[in-house]
Structures are given as structure tokens and as C-alpha cells.
Amino acid sequence: MQQHATSISKDLIQRYDTAAPRYTSYPTAPQFHNGFSEADYRTHAELANNSLLPRDLSLYVHIPFCHSLCYFCGCNKVVTQTTNNKVNEYLDRLLREIRRRGQLFGADRLVTQIHFGGGTPNFLSAEQIHLILDEIAQQFHLDLPHKLEIGIELDPRSITPKGVHELNQQGFNRFSIGVQDFSAPVQEAVNRVQNEADTVDVIEAALAHSKSVNVDLITGLPRQTVKSFADTLDKIIDTGATRIAAYNFAYLPARIKAQRMINPTELPSTTSRLALVALARDKLLAADYVHIGMDHYALASDSLAEAYRTGSLQRNFQGYTTHRETDLIGVGASAISNFATAYAQNEPTLSKYIELIDSDKLPIVKGLSLSEDDRIRHAVIQQLMCRHQIDLSAPVGRLADTDLHTSMSDYFAPELTRMAQLAEDGLIELDQARLTITETGRFFMRSIASVFDRYLPQSQSGQVLPFSRTI
Ligand code: SF4
């Protein structure tokens, strides 16, 4: 499919640059509640095990430690300078949690994907990472080595090319590297000064060991200009990174304490932020990357672009993925698990997480059992985010694996009526049979998807929305 360069009017920005979720889940995390217990989690795990064709499993391992605080960061993390007792204590509980979780899933639940996120997973030593992988291998049934994807997020400030090689020796075959922006004034403003040559060396080492290497960039950071960000983009394109995520900075100082260290007068205006987003898209398309969705791009030869072309792309808490829908098991502080019928989230605070593990419990503190309507809307939002279109003539049940025969256009009649303005503004094309997001609409995908979010109007009743702006 031909993808075109970008031009968006100011009027559209004013109308659609609203606060909306990123939809890595639906319902989104603010809907999780603490009435959801460990017993509920066990019931849903059992249900998933007993389904006719049990899904494969993905494991997410959360390592919350970081060496220093980046002011833009909204992740669950603990900043500490030493590899001290705190880390060993955490590691010990993490291994115990893996043991407990493993007991809930049978031999027919194959693990096809393992992802280490954080925080900074490469805060851990090679020996510590080995302990975790070894425990997973003992407690779960892993797919064949050549099929198993093992990914890790890397902070290039604390790993060398040799370290990347060692990770590959341990089985890691997917790397995601945090860059954000190479400009020195931007790096200083967000307290993340990172040497450019060292970063490029780490990316190149990762590319030597993996078919898929992702680089994370951020648009909308303080002191960022179109010129400085163009320079960063050129340098990253030159490395040959196969995937590039250019996230919009989610500025939420009321909720994320670290962001209060950012001088708000140094943040780019909405128009400048859109110029940065448009710049990323235009440069990446010109360099043969495919815009696969939201803020993600992949080289045409990368498996993510292939999944986009064939309609098998999926979206989960780690962003876009090539894996068909799996059940996600999150281990570690704040990690989220997901079955077809429920979400469950672990305790985020380290000390409380440790207490829960010590009291022989799973550290689950909140979650949500999904209603049929939740599952239908989840499937619709997935379709929009991953395929940019939905078939309105199909029965609702086909999309969401339920028995409902009502057509999509009937089930979502109120939402489709509300979307008339989006069609008029050129963000979607809408007829009896199909809703398609246009190329302009891709910049506002979160706003478009939010029309199908049953919970969002409740959040808008007077309280501060816990979501960032869409651009
Ligand atoms: S961006 Fe990464 S390294 Fe920086 S504070 Fe957040 S998790 Fe830690």
C-alpha cells in the first residue's frame, strides 16, 4: 500500500488533540478494581486452560530498577545506584512468583514469547538474568528455541556491545533500545544524557544478533525542534534499526512526579508537536519504513511490517506484536496479566510486592473480569489499531468469539452516528459495509478508537483524565 507524506490542518489539531488512552488494553487500566482477587485470577486461568483451543502464552518480566531518573518517564521504577540487597531480595521473590504462576498452566500451554521490561532490565547482571530464564524454563513449557522470541529493553548507557553479545548467547533474539533524542539540550532537559557513539555501537551490536531491533524515540520533549529531531531521525535511520517507535510524549505532571522537573515553558506547542510527528512519518516513509500503526514503523522486510500486510498484527501492553493472540502472564511489581476473559495487575510498590510473595500469595491487587460487551469492544479497538478498518456487515460474534448474531452496524449504531463528524473531517471513510481510517486519521487513532470506549464518558465527568493528549 502506498503511504503518503503528511499535511494536517490547524483546525483538525484543535478539534482532535484531546486526552485519550493508548489502548494497549481495553478496558484500560483505570477500570481495574481491587475487588478482583487471586481467587478470580485462578478461576480465569482455569477457564483459559479448559478452552477448546488454549492459547499460547507470553511472559512479561518486570525489572523495576534504574541507575538514574529520566524526567519524562512514567514507568514503574526504582532509582538506585548499587546492585545491593534490594535487588537480590526482589530477584528472590520474582523467582518464587514464577514458580507459583507456572503451577497454574499445563503442558499444552506453550510459551512462545518472553519479554523483559522495566525499569532497566539490563540493570541486572548476566548471572541474575540467567537465574530468571532458568526458572522460567523449569516452570513453563517453552516453544522450540528457533521459534521462541525472547526480547529485552536495553538502556544503552549501561550496556556494551559485548553485553549485547552475552545476552544473545543466553537466548535473547529481540532487542528494544531506548534513545529518545540525540540532541544535547533535549537530553539535559530530561536528565538523560547518553553518548551518541556508544548508543550507535549498541544498536549495531543488537543488529548483528537479531533480525528485529527496535529503537524508541519520543516526540514532544522539552527543547526539541524539527531540526534537532530530524538529525536524530537521520542518525537512527542510518543504523538500519528494523523497527522505530516515535512515541508522543505523555506529559502528565499531575500524575507523574518526575515530570514536574520539566520546565513546561520549554515544551513544544501543539503545532510544533504535530510538526515533529509529521516529520517522523515523512522521513521514515521516505527511508522505506512502513507506518504500521499509531507511532510504530517497521522496515518492509521486518516481520512486523509483514504482519501488518497480512492482517495478523496484534497490539498488547508491549505495543505491536506479530504473535497471534496469546494469554499474557506478567510477573514482577506492577506487571499486568491478560486472559481472553480478564486482566489482573500486580502490586506496584516493591516492599508490598515482597510482603505479598512472603505471605504465600500471588501479588495480584486489582483486575477486571471482562463482560461480553468488553470483549466485543476490545476486538473492535484491536481491529482499528492494527488493521485500520472494521467490517460493519459482519456479525459481532465473529469478531469477538461470542454467540451474538447482531451485525456490527446495528450493535454500534450510536457510535457510528457519533462518527459522522470524523468522516466529514476526513479522518475516516464510512459506508454501510466498512469503516476505514484514512491516512490523516492515523494521527488521531486514539481519538477515533475512543468513540468505542464505553467507559470514557464516565471518566470525563469532571475529573482529570488519566491519559495524555493524542498528539
Ligand atoms: S526511561 Fe528507562 S531508564 Fe529512564 S527512568 Fe524510565 S525506565 Fe528508567
PDB file of N, CA and C in Angstrom, residues 163-233:
ATOM      1  N   GLY A 163      28.132  -6.903  26.079  1.00  0.00           N
ATOM      2  CA  GLY A 163      26.976  -7.285  26.900  1.00  0.00           C
ATOM      3  C   GLY A 163      25.807  -7.747  26.032  1.00  0.00           C
ATOM      4  N   VAL A 164      25.626  -7.086  24.888  1.00  0.00           N
ATOM      5  CA  VAL A 164      24.547  -7.482  23.958  1.00  0.00           C
ATOM      6  C   VAL A 164      24.838  -8.896  23.433  1.00  0.00           C
ATOM      7  N   HIS A 165      26.098  -9.137  23.111  1.00  0.00           N
ATOM      8  CA  HIS A 165      26.510 -10.460  22.622  1.00  0.00           C
ATOM      9  C   HIS A 165      26.208 -11.526  23.686  1.00  0.00           C
ATOM     10  N   GLU A 166      26.523 -11.208  24.945  1.00  0.00           N
ATOM     11  CA  GLU A 166      26.267 -12.186  26.028  1.00  0.00           C
ATOM     12  C   GLU A 166      24.768 -12.476  26.178  1.00  0.00           C
ATOM     13  N   LEU A 167      23.964 -11.421  26.038  1.00  0.00           N
ATOM     14  CA  LEU A 167      22.506 -11.634  26.119  1.00  0.00           C
ATOM     15  C   LEU A 167      22.050 -12.560  24.992  1.00  0.00           C
ATOM     16  N   ASN A 168      22.599 -12.342  23.816  1.00  0.00           N
ATOM     17  CA  ASN A 168      22.245 -13.202  22.680  1.00  0.00           C
ATOM     18  C   ASN A 168      22.650 -14.650  22.953  1.00  0.00           C
ATOM     19  N   GLN A 169      23.810 -14.823  23.588  1.00  0.00           N
ATOM     20  CA  GLN A 169      24.257 -16.182  23.947  1.00  0.00           C
ATOM     21  C   GLN A 169      23.267 -16.847  24.903  1.00  0.00           C
ATOM     22  N   GLN A 170      22.604 -16.014  25.720  1.00  0.00           N
ATOM     23  CA  GLN A 170      21.621 -16.542  26.681  1.00  0.00           C
ATOM     24  C   GLN A 170      20.277 -16.838  26.014  1.00  0.00           C
ATOM     25  N   GLY A 171      20.116 -16.438  24.766  1.00  0.00           N
ATOM     26  CA  GLY A 171      18.871 -16.745  24.065  1.00  0.00           C
ATOM     27  C   GLY A 171      18.088 -15.526  23.625  1.00  0.00           C
ATOM     28  N   PHE A 172      18.496 -14.330  24.038  1.00  0.00           N
ATOM     29  CA  PHE A 172      17.743 -13.126  23.631  1.00  0.00           C
ATOM     30  C   PHE A 172      17.920 -12.896  22.133  1.00  0.00           C
ATOM     31  N   ASN A 173      16.781 -12.756  21.438  1.00  0.00           N
ATOM     32  CA  ASN A 173      16.846 -12.553  19.987  1.00  0.00           C
ATOM     33  C   ASN A 173      16.009 -11.363  19.512  1.00  0.00           C
ATOM     34  N   ARG A 174      15.492 -10.561  20.453  1.00  0.00           N
ATOM     35  CA  ARG A 174      14.791  -9.318  20.122  1.00  0.00           C
ATOM     36  C   ARG A 174      15.290  -8.238  21.078  1.00  0.00           C
ATOM     37  N   PHE A 175      15.679  -7.094  20.528  1.00  0.00           N
ATOM     38  CA  PHE A 175      16.198  -6.024  21.373  1.00  0.00           C
ATOM     39  C   PHE A 175      15.439  -4.729  21.098  1.00  0.00           C
ATOM     40  N   SER A 176      15.124  -4.021  22.173  1.00  0.00           N
ATOM     41  CA  SER A 176      14.473  -2.727  22.037  1.00  0.00           C
ATOM     42  C   SER A 176      15.322  -1.706  22.794  1.00  0.00           C
ATOM     43  N   ILE A 177      15.774  -0.686  22.078  1.00  0.00           N
ATOM     44  CA  ILE A 177      16.793   0.201  22.646  1.00  0.00           C
ATOM     45  C   ILE A 177      16.248   1.617  22.813  1.00  0.00           C
ATOM     46  N   GLY A 178      16.399   2.146  24.021  1.00  0.00           N
ATOM     47  CA  GLY A 178      15.887   3.484  24.325  1.00  0.00           C
ATOM     48  C   GLY A 178      16.873   4.550  23.864  1.00  0.00           C
ATOM     49  N   VAL A 179      16.433   5.428  22.979  1.00  0.00           N
ATOM     50  CA  VAL A 179      17.280   6.539  22.533  1.00  0.00           C
ATOM     51  C   VAL A 179      16.594   7.866  22.890  1.00  0.00           C
ATOM     52  N   GLN A 180      15.392   8.035  22.495  1.00  0.00           N
ATOM     53  CA  GLN A 180      14.547   9.232  22.725  1.00  0.00           C
ATOM     54  C   GLN A 180      14.958  10.399  21.839  1.00  0.00           C
ATOM     55  N   ASP A 181      16.166  10.965  22.025  1.00  0.00           N
ATOM     56  CA  ASP A 181      16.611  12.087  21.197  1.00  0.00           C
ATOM     57  C   ASP A 181      18.114  12.266  21.407  1.00  0.00           C
ATOM     58  N   PHE A 182      18.861  12.487  20.320  1.00  0.00           N
ATOM     59  CA  PHE A 182      20.314  12.660  20.450  1.00  0.00           C
ATOM     60  C   PHE A 182      20.718  14.101  20.789  1.00  0.00           C
ATOM     61  N   SER A 183      19.781  15.036  20.691  1.00  0.00           N
ATOM     62  CA  SER A 183      20.150  16.446  20.891  1.00  0.00           C
ATOM     63  C   SER A 183      20.578  16.686  22.347  1.00  0.00           C
ATOM     64  N   ALA A 184      21.755  17.330  22.517  1.00  0.00           N
ATOM     65  CA  ALA A 184      22.284  17.556  23.870  1.00  0.00           C
ATOM     66  C   ALA A 184      21.354  18.423  24.730  1.00  0.00           C
ATOM     67  N   PRO A 185      20.824  19.559  24.213  1.00  0.00           N
ATOM     68  CA  PRO A 185      19.919  20.360  25.071  1.00  0.00           C
ATOM     69  C   PRO A 185      18.688  19.565  25.512  1.00  0.00           C
ATOM     70  N   VAL A 186      18.150  18.717  24.625  1.00  0.00           N
ATOM     71  CA  VAL A 186      16.976  17.910  24.995  1.00  0.00           C
ATOM     72  C   VAL A 186      17.383  16.905  26.074  1.00  0.00           C
ATOM     73  N   GLN A 187      18.507  16.232  25.867  1.00  0.00           N
ATOM     74  CA  GLN A 187      18.965  15.224  26.837  1.00  0.00           C
ATOM     75  C   GLN A 187      19.170  15.853  28.220  1.00  0.00           C
ATOM     76  N   GLU A 188      19.729  17.062  28.238  1.00  0.00           N
ATOM     77  CA  GLU A 188      19.937  17.725  29.534  1.00  0.00           C
ATOM     78  C   GLU A 188      18.598  18.073  30.175  1.00  0.00           C
ATOM     79  N   ALA A 189      17.651  18.545  29.364  1.00  0.00           N
ATOM     80  CA  ALA A 189      16.350  18.970  29.915  1.00  0.00           C
ATOM     81  C   ALA A 189      15.577  17.799  30.519  1.00  0.00           C
ATOM     82  N   VAL A 190      15.843  16.580  30.043  1.00  0.00           N
ATOM     83  CA  VAL A 190      15.096  15.427  30.575  1.00  0.00           C
ATOM     84  C   VAL A 190      15.976  14.520  31.445  1.00  0.00           C
ATOM     85  N   ASN A 191      17.214  14.996  31.740  1.00  0.00           N
ATOM     86  CA  ASN A 191      18.135  14.247  32.611  1.00  0.00           C
ATOM     87  C   ASN A 191      18.447  12.853  32.074  1.00  0.00           C
ATOM     88  N   ARG A 192      18.671  12.790  30.768  1.00  0.00           N
ATOM     89  CA  ARG A 192      19.081  11.504  30.193  1.00  0.00           C
ATOM     90  C   ARG A 192      20.175  11.790  29.157  1.00  0.00           C
ATOM     91  N   VAL A 193      21.374  11.994  29.674  1.00  0.00           N
ATOM     92  CA  VAL A 193      22.485  12.300  28.783  1.00  0.00           C
ATOM     93  C   VAL A 193      23.096  10.983  28.339  1.00  0.00           C
ATOM     94  N   GLN A 194      23.092  10.773  27.036  1.00  0.00           N
ATOM     95  CA  GLN A 194      23.558   9.476  26.540  1.00  0.00           C
ATOM     96  C   GLN A 194      24.429   9.679  25.321  1.00  0.00           C
ATOM     97  N   ASN A 195      25.580   9.059  25.386  1.00  0.00           N
ATOM     98  CA  ASN A 195      26.587   9.238  24.351  1.00  0.00           C
ATOM     99  C   ASN A 195      26.127   8.631  23.030  1.00  0.00           C
ATOM    100  N   GLU A 196      26.232   9.460  21.974  1.00  0.00           N
ATOM    101  CA  GLU A 196      25.702   9.035  20.678  1.00  0.00           C
ATOM    102  C   GLU A 196      26.471   7.850  20.083  1.00  0.00           C
ATOM    103  N   ALA A 197      27.805   7.936  20.123  1.00  0.00           N
ATOM    104  CA  ALA A 197      28.616   6.863  19.505  1.00  0.00           C
ATOM    105  C   ALA A 197      28.384   5.537  20.222  1.00  0.00           C
ATOM    106  N   ASP A 198      28.330   5.584  21.553  1.00  0.00           N
ATOM    107  CA  ASP A 198      28.105   4.341  22.323  1.00  0.00           C
ATOM    108  C   ASP A 198      26.730   3.750  21.990  1.00  0.00           C
ATOM    109  N   THR A 199      25.739   4.631  21.856  1.00  0.00           N
ATOM    110  CA  THR A 199      24.377   4.162  21.552  1.00  0.00           C
ATOM    111  C   THR A 199      24.340   3.467  20.193  1.00  0.00           C
ATOM    112  N   VAL A 200      24.982   4.104  19.206  1.00  0.00           N
ATOM    113  CA  VAL A 200      25.001   3.506  17.859  1.00  0.00           C
ATOM    114  C   VAL A 200      25.724   2.157  17.903  1.00  0.00           C
ATOM    115  N   ASP A 201      26.803   2.065  18.686  1.00  0.00           N
ATOM    116  CA  ASP A 201      27.525   0.779  18.811  1.00  0.00           C
ATOM    117  C   ASP A 201      26.602  -0.306  19.361  1.00  0.00           C
ATOM    118  N   VAL A 202      25.774   0.059  20.353  1.00  0.00           N
ATOM    119  CA  VAL A 202      24.856  -0.928  20.957  1.00  0.00           C
ATOM    120  C   VAL A 202      23.797  -1.353  19.928  1.00  0.00           C
ATOM    121  N   ILE A 203      23.269  -0.379  19.177  1.00  0.00           N
ATOM    122  CA  ILE A 203      22.261  -0.727  18.149  1.00  0.00           C
ATOM    123  C   ILE A 203      22.893  -1.666  17.116  1.00  0.00           C
ATOM    124  N   GLU A 204      24.106  -1.348  16.704  1.00  0.00           N
ATOM    125  CA  GLU A 204      24.755  -2.190  15.679  1.00  0.00           C
ATOM    126  C   GLU A 204      25.041  -3.590  16.220  1.00  0.00           C
ATOM    127  N   ALA A 205      25.429  -3.674  17.493  1.00  0.00           N
ATOM    128  CA  ALA A 205      25.672  -4.998  18.091  1.00  0.00           C
ATOM    129  C   ALA A 205      24.362  -5.789  18.126  1.00  0.00           C
ATOM    130  N   ALA A 206      23.277  -5.105  18.466  1.00  0.00           N
ATOM    131  CA  ALA A 206      21.973  -5.789  18.507  1.00  0.00           C
ATOM    132  C   ALA A 206      21.592  -6.284  17.114  1.00  0.00           C
ATOM    133  N   LEU A 207      21.840  -5.450  16.100  1.00  0.00           N
ATOM    134  CA  LEU A 207      21.504  -5.853  14.726  1.00  0.00           C
ATOM    135  C   LEU A 207      22.344  -7.040  14.247  1.00  0.00           C
ATOM    136  N   ALA A 208      23.533  -7.160  14.810  1.00  0.00           N
ATOM    137  CA  ALA A 208      24.383  -8.296  14.423  1.00  0.00           C
ATOM    138  C   ALA A 208      23.828  -9.608  14.972  1.00  0.00           C
ATOM    139  N   HIS A 209      22.957  -9.515  15.996  1.00  0.00           N
ATOM    140  CA  HIS A 209      22.457 -10.725  16.647  1.00  0.00           C
ATOM    141  C   HIS A 209      20.967 -10.950  16.465  1.00  0.00           C
ATOM    142  N   SER A 210      20.280 -10.031  15.791  1.00  0.00           N
ATOM    143  CA  SER A 210      18.827 -10.153  15.739  1.00  0.00           C
ATOM    144  C   SER A 210      18.278  -9.623  14.427  1.00  0.00           C
ATOM    145  N   LYS A 211      17.220 -10.288  13.963  1.00  0.00           N
ATOM    146  CA  LYS A 211      16.565  -9.816  12.732  1.00  0.00           C
ATOM    147  C   LYS A 211      15.709  -8.586  13.029  1.00  0.00           C
ATOM    148  N   SER A 212      15.315  -8.421  14.310  1.00  0.00           N
ATOM    149  CA  SER A 212      14.429  -7.320  14.664  1.00  0.00           C
ATOM    150  C   SER A 212      14.997  -6.505  15.816  1.00  0.00           C
ATOM    151  N   VAL A 213      15.342  -5.269  15.513  1.00  0.00           N
ATOM    152  CA  VAL A 213      15.837  -4.373  16.569  1.00  0.00           C
ATOM    153  C   VAL A 213      14.993  -3.109  16.539  1.00  0.00           C
ATOM    154  N   ASN A 214      14.401  -2.808  17.686  1.00  0.00           N
ATOM    155  CA  ASN A 214      13.550  -1.621  17.792  1.00  0.00           C
ATOM    156  C   ASN A 214      14.312  -0.485  18.478  1.00  0.00           C
ATOM    157  N   VAL A 215      14.074   0.727  18.018  1.00  0.00           N
ATOM    158  CA  VAL A 215      14.608   1.905  18.706  1.00  0.00           C
ATOM    159  C   VAL A 215      13.428   2.776  19.122  1.00  0.00           C
ATOM    160  N   ASP A 216      13.427   3.189  20.387  1.00  0.00           N
ATOM    161  CA  ASP A 216      12.380   4.085  20.896  1.00  0.00           C
ATOM    162  C   ASP A 216      12.839   5.532  20.799  1.00  0.00           C
ATOM    163  N   LEU A 217      12.012   6.353  20.190  1.00  0.00           N
ATOM    164  CA  LEU A 217      12.237   7.797  20.168  1.00  0.00           C
ATOM    165  C   LEU A 217      11.019   8.459  20.792  1.00  0.00           C
ATOM    166  N   ILE A 218      11.150   9.718  21.178  1.00  0.00           N
ATOM    167  CA  ILE A 218       9.983  10.438  21.717  1.00  0.00           C
ATOM    168  C   ILE A 218       9.872  11.797  21.038  1.00  0.00           C
ATOM    169  N   THR A 219       8.668  12.129  20.592  1.00  0.00           N
ATOM    170  CA  THR A 219       8.413  13.473  20.073  1.00  0.00           C
ATOM    171  C   THR A 219       7.695  14.288  21.150  1.00  0.00           C
ATOM    172  N   GLY A 220       7.973  15.591  21.161  1.00  0.00           N
ATOM    173  CA  GLY A 220       7.274  16.474  22.109  1.00  0.00           C
ATOM    174  C   GLY A 220       8.062  16.727  23.381  1.00  0.00           C
ATOM    175  N   LEU A 221       9.367  16.373  23.393  1.00  0.00           N
ATOM    176  CA  LEU A 221      10.188  16.603  24.591  1.00  0.00           C
ATOM    177  C   LEU A 221      10.582  18.083  24.685  1.00  0.00           C
ATOM    178  N   PRO A 222      10.949  18.561  25.889  1.00  0.00           N
ATOM    179  CA  PRO A 222      11.357  19.954  26.024  1.00  0.00           C
ATOM    180  C   PRO A 222      12.584  20.255  25.154  1.00  0.00           C
ATOM    181  N   ARG A 223      12.628  21.446  24.610  1.00  0.00           N
ATOM    182  CA  ARG A 223      13.719  21.975  23.775  1.00  0.00           C
ATOM    183  C   ARG A 223      13.863  21.248  22.428  1.00  0.00           C
ATOM    184  N   GLN A 224      12.935  20.355  22.121  1.00  0.00           N
ATOM    185  CA  GLN A 224      13.046  19.620  20.854  1.00  0.00           C
ATOM    186  C   GLN A 224      12.610  20.540  19.707  1.00  0.00           C
ATOM    187  N   THR A 225      13.363  20.530  18.626  1.00  0.00           N
ATOM    188  CA  THR A 225      12.976  21.296  17.442  1.00  0.00           C
ATOM    189  C   THR A 225      12.916  20.351  16.252  1.00  0.00           C
ATOM    190  N   VAL A 226      12.269  20.809  15.206  1.00  0.00           N
ATOM    191  CA  VAL A 226      12.187  19.986  13.994  1.00  0.00           C
ATOM    192  C   VAL A 226      13.597  19.689  13.486  1.00  0.00           C
ATOM    193  N   LYS A 227      14.484  20.688  13.577  1.00  0.00           N
ATOM    194  CA  LYS A 227      15.845  20.496  13.066  1.00  0.00           C
ATOM    195  C   LYS A 227      16.595  19.457  13.912  1.00  0.00           C
ATOM    196  N   SER A 228      16.497  19.585  15.245  1.00  0.00           N
ATOM    197  CA  SER A 228      17.249  18.655  16.103  1.00  0.00           C
ATOM    198  C   SER A 228      16.697  17.232  15.968  1.00  0.00           C
ATOM    199  N   PHE A 229      15.378  17.134  15.855  1.00  0.00           N
ATOM    200  CA  PHE A 229      14.798  15.785  15.783  1.00  0.00           C
ATOM    201  C   PHE A 229      15.064  15.155  14.410  1.00  0.00           C
ATOM    202  N   ALA A 230      15.132  16.010  13.360  1.00  0.00           N
ATOM    203  CA  ALA A 230      15.466  15.490  12.020  1.00  0.00           C
ATOM    204  C   ALA A 230      16.852  14.845  12.059  1.00  0.00           C
ATOM    205  N   ASP A 231      17.751  15.486  12.793  1.00  0.00           N
ATOM    206  CA  ASP A 231      19.120  14.979  12.920  1.00  0.00           C
ATOM    207  C   ASP A 231      19.125  13.609  13.625  1.00  0.00           C
ATOM    208  N   THR A 232      18.338  13.509  14.706  1.00  0.00           N
ATOM    209  CA  THR A 232      18.234  12.219  15.424  1.00  0.00           C
ATOM    210  C   THR A 232      17.665  11.143  14.500  1.00  0.00           C
ATOM    211  N   LEU A 233      16.590  11.502  13.799  1.00  0.00           N
ATOM    212  CA  LEU A 233      15.965  10.508  12.903  1.00  0.00           C
ATOM    213  C   LEU A 233      16.959  10.020  11.842  1.00  0.00           C
TER     214      LEU A 233
END
